[in-house]
Every structure is written in C-alpha cells, then in structure tokens.
Amino acid sequence: MILLLAVPTVARAQSYEEHRAVSLLAGPGLGYTTTLSGDRAVTGPGVLFDVGGSLTVGYDQDEVFLLARAGLGEAGKGGVLLGGFRSIFGREEWQTFFDVGAAVRLFSGTWAGPRLGFGVRRTLSDQLSFYGGLGLSLGFGSGMRVDAEAFTGLQWSFPIGSR
C-alpha cells in the first residue's frame, strides 16, 4: 500500500531535470515612488533600465538574480541593486514567476529593504525569453521609501551543464 502511494511522488521527481544555466537580463521599466524624509514627502514617476544576471538553482527553473538599475525621474534617481530568488511556475512556453528579494538604493540617499515581484515569462527559444511583471519594494534608512514598478526584459540563457 505504501509503495502505491509513493509511485506518483517518484514519477513526479523523475520528470524534473536539473538544468543549470547562467543568464543575462536587461530591459526597461516604469516606476513610481513615495519618499518620506523628516517632514518632507516627495512622490513621482520615473523611467528605469535594468541590467544583470541570474543563475538557476535546484530543480525546475528557479533562479537567483542580481540586477543593477538606473533611471530618470523621481523614481529613477540614483543607482539601485536588486537581488533575490525567482521561483518559476510552468513547463510550457508561457510561465509565471514570483520574486522575493531585497533592493538597496546607493545614491540620492541610502535605502535598503524587501522587494516582492511577480510576472510572466514567454520562452522564445532555448536561449531567449521575454518577461514582464510588477514589483513593490520598501526602503528604510534615509527616511522611508515605497517604490512600485512595472518591468520588462529579455533573458539570454547559457547552459552550464546538467545532471
């Protein structure tokens, strides 16, 4: 009886292969920020551009990523480092993802805090994907900051082996 219950679990575990890859990520986005510093509040939009990379971890296609972000406008002021874990759902050409990570703003005041994001990814080939989504980050340090973003980009993957 226990063996019969274990069959679906074993079958599912065998259907996942570990595909190791390193990827380049780049793309534009739009953002909106609200900053509270002392008794002063500043809000405004911005245009963003991300460039960075990712590395697949574990099974399926989950990955860790690190992005450098620059931009124009109130939401784009200063440089930002974004990093975290992206969990990918789906095995077909259309996939969804969920990001959990952190954002660190280095210039125009220093803020650091958590970031959440979600979106969709469309696989165009074995090496190229298009993605887009929404993100929200909080920043603490030089006051408090809330950033909302809509982002898009291309992901160019390079296999580094599989087991």
Tab-separated table of C-alpha atoms in Angstrom:
chain	number	residue	atom	x	y	z
A	1	MET	CA	0.000	0.000	0.000
A	2	ILE	CA	2.790	2.441	0.883
A	3	LEU	CA	4.521	1.646	-2.408
A	4	LEU	CA	1.344	2.507	-4.346
A	5	LEU	CA	1.141	5.866	-2.587
A	6	ALA	CA	4.792	6.607	-3.375
A	7	VAL	CA	4.512	5.972	-7.141
A	8	PRO	CA	3.096	9.440	-8.067
A	9	THR	CA	5.779	11.171	-5.992
A	10	VAL	CA	8.611	9.186	-7.566
A	11	ALA	CA	7.173	9.710	-11.070
A	12	ARG	CA	6.956	13.465	-10.491
A	13	ALA	CA	10.500	13.646	-9.094
A	14	GLN	CA	11.838	11.889	-12.188
A	15	SER	CA	10.071	14.326	-14.522
A	16	TYR	CA	12.211	17.225	-13.218
A	17	GLU	CA	15.694	17.537	-14.609
A	18	GLU	CA	18.236	19.910	-13.227
A	19	HIS	CA	19.105	22.393	-15.983
A	20	ARG	CA	21.961	24.633	-14.854
A	21	ALA	CA	22.260	27.919	-16.724
A	22	VAL	CA	23.601	31.398	-16.283
A	23	SER	CA	21.577	34.218	-17.863
A	24	LEU	CA	21.985	37.838	-18.855
A	25	LEU	CA	18.978	40.039	-18.057
A	26	ALA	CA	18.254	43.501	-19.485
A	27	GLY	CA	15.202	45.644	-20.008
A	28	PRO	CA	13.281	48.874	-19.395
A	29	GLY	CA	10.582	49.677	-16.893
A	30	LEU	CA	8.452	52.372	-15.317
A	31	GLY	CA	8.298	53.217	-11.641
A	32	TYR	CA	6.547	55.412	-9.105
A	33	THR	CA	7.986	56.344	-5.732
A	34	THR	CA	6.965	57.971	-2.482
A	35	THR	CA	9.784	59.099	-0.194
A	36	LEU	CA	9.351	60.345	3.374
A	37	SER	CA	12.404	62.002	4.905
A	38	GLY	CA	11.905	64.037	8.060
A	39	ASP	CA	8.915	66.305	7.459
A	40	ARG	CA	9.315	66.242	3.664
A	41	ALA	CA	7.482	63.926	1.238
A	42	VAL	CA	8.441	63.510	-2.417
A	43	THR	CA	6.500	61.479	-4.969
A	44	GLY	CA	6.904	60.979	-8.681
A	45	PRO	CA	7.319	58.674	-11.667
A	46	GLY	CA	10.465	57.507	-13.379
A	47	VAL	CA	11.858	55.526	-16.286
A	48	LEU	CA	14.081	52.587	-15.322
A	49	PHE	CA	16.609	50.336	-17.031
A	50	ASP	CA	17.846	47.049	-15.531
A	51	VAL	CA	20.914	45.011	-16.425
A	52	GLY	CA	22.172	41.960	-14.574
A	53	GLY	CA	22.284	38.222	-14.430
A	54	SER	CA	20.835	35.087	-12.911
A	55	LEU	CA	21.852	31.534	-12.086
A	56	THR	CA	19.472	28.575	-11.971
A	57	VAL	CA	19.335	26.753	-8.655
A	58	GLY	CA	17.819	23.419	-7.718
A	59	TYR	CA	15.255	21.760	-9.929
A	60	ASP	CA	12.699	23.170	-12.327
A	61	GLN	CA	13.930	26.618	-13.444
A	62	ASP	CA	14.150	28.609	-10.206
A	63	GLU	CA	16.960	31.129	-10.108
A	64	VAL	CA	18.834	33.665	-8.023
A	65	PHE	CA	19.309	37.051	-9.681
A	66	LEU	CA	21.212	40.309	-9.255
A	67	LEU	CA	20.304	43.457	-11.199
A	68	ALA	CA	21.718	46.979	-11.367
A	69	ARG	CA	19.048	49.600	-12.041
A	70	ALA	CA	19.478	53.147	-13.324
A	71	GLY	CA	16.876	55.621	-14.427
A	72	LEU	CA	15.480	59.088	-14.887
A	73	GLY	CA	12.799	60.936	-12.967
A	74	GLU	CA	11.960	60.818	-9.280
A	75	ALA	CA	11.608	57.010	-9.169
A	76	GLY	CA	14.766	56.544	-11.235
A	77	LYS	CA	17.161	58.742	-9.250
A	78	GLY	CA	20.325	57.063	-8.082
A	79	GLY	CA	21.563	53.554	-8.585
A	80	VAL	CA	19.741	50.542	-7.199
A	81	LEU	CA	20.898	46.974	-6.671
A	82	LEU	CA	18.133	44.357	-6.769
A	83	GLY	CA	18.693	40.767	-5.820
A	84	GLY	CA	16.728	37.744	-4.784
A	85	PHE	CA	15.150	34.442	-5.634
A	86	ARG	CA	12.799	33.948	-8.593
A	87	SER	CA	10.500	30.936	-8.467
A	88	ILE	CA	9.265	29.849	-11.907
A	89	PHE	CA	5.934	28.058	-12.393
A	90	GLY	CA	5.028	26.182	-15.566
A	91	ARG	CA	6.827	23.935	-18.007
A	92	GLU	CA	5.466	25.256	-21.314
A	93	GLU	CA	6.441	28.339	-23.303
A	94	TRP	CA	4.289	30.608	-21.057
A	95	GLN	CA	5.408	30.634	-17.418
A	96	THR	CA	4.693	32.699	-14.338
A	97	PHE	CA	7.175	33.747	-11.681
A	98	PHE	CA	7.351	35.192	-8.187
A	99	ASP	CA	10.332	37.198	-6.845
A	100	VAL	CA	11.384	37.544	-3.218
A	101	GLY	CA	14.423	39.667	-2.529
A	102	ALA	CA	15.878	42.995	-1.495
A	103	ALA	CA	16.525	46.414	-3.004
A	104	VAL	CA	19.409	48.653	-1.971
A	105	ARG	CA	19.471	52.257	-3.192
A	106	LEU	CA	23.009	53.601	-3.051
A	107	PHE	CA	22.848	57.219	-4.215
A	108	SER	CA	20.490	60.136	-3.543
A	109	GLY	CA	20.063	58.818	-0.003
A	110	THR	CA	20.651	55.287	1.183
A	111	TRP	CA	17.684	52.925	1.493
A	112	ALA	CA	17.524	49.174	1.848
A	113	GLY	CA	14.581	46.860	2.253
A	114	PRO	CA	12.476	43.968	0.982
A	115	ARG	CA	11.175	43.594	-2.566
A	116	LEU	CA	8.392	41.411	-3.987
A	117	GLY	CA	7.610	40.913	-7.658
A	118	PHE	CA	5.544	38.729	-9.945
A	119	GLY	CA	5.062	38.351	-13.654
A	120	VAL	CA	5.039	36.196	-16.769
A	121	ARG	CA	7.796	34.865	-18.975
A	122	ARG	CA	7.455	33.792	-22.608
A	123	THR	CA	10.109	31.379	-23.863
A	124	LEU	CA	11.072	32.317	-27.425
A	125	SER	CA	13.821	29.678	-27.842
A	126	ASP	CA	16.078	27.509	-25.699
A	127	GLN	CA	18.283	30.525	-25.002
A	128	LEU	CA	15.969	33.551	-25.231
A	129	SER	CA	12.942	34.585	-23.172
A	130	PHE	CA	10.863	37.736	-22.799
A	131	TYR	CA	9.486	38.634	-19.353
A	132	GLY	CA	7.402	41.330	-17.713
A	133	GLY	CA	5.860	41.976	-14.351
A	134	LEU	CA	5.142	44.203	-11.391
A	135	GLY	CA	7.204	44.807	-8.269
A	136	LEU	CA	6.968	46.589	-4.933
A	137	SER	CA	9.828	47.486	-2.611
A	138	LEU	CA	10.142	49.214	0.732
A	139	GLY	CA	13.228	51.145	1.742
A	140	PHE	CA	14.439	52.124	5.177
A	141	GLY	CA	17.460	54.261	6.020
A	142	SER	CA	17.408	57.895	4.890
A	143	GLY	CA	13.738	58.056	5.823
A	144	MET	CA	11.213	55.664	4.339
A	145	ARG	CA	10.575	54.869	0.693
A	146	VAL	CA	7.972	52.873	-1.255
A	147	ASP	CA	8.642	52.022	-4.905
A	148	ALA	CA	6.183	50.414	-7.324
A	149	GLU	CA	7.422	49.265	-10.712
A	150	ALA	CA	6.373	47.712	-13.993
A	151	PHE	CA	9.298	45.985	-15.684
A	152	THR	CA	10.071	44.106	-18.890
A	153	GLY	CA	13.176	42.498	-20.272
A	154	LEU	CA	14.977	39.865	-22.266
A	155	GLN	CA	16.682	36.883	-20.679
A	156	TRP	CA	19.520	35.285	-22.622
A	157	SER	CA	20.469	31.910	-21.096
A	158	PHE	CA	23.700	29.949	-21.452
A	159	PRO	CA	23.612	26.301	-20.295
A	160	ILE	CA	26.476	25.370	-17.971
A	161	GLY	CA	25.693	21.661	-17.730
A	162	SER	CA	23.024	19.386	-16.310
A	163	ARG	CA	22.910	16.302	-14.148
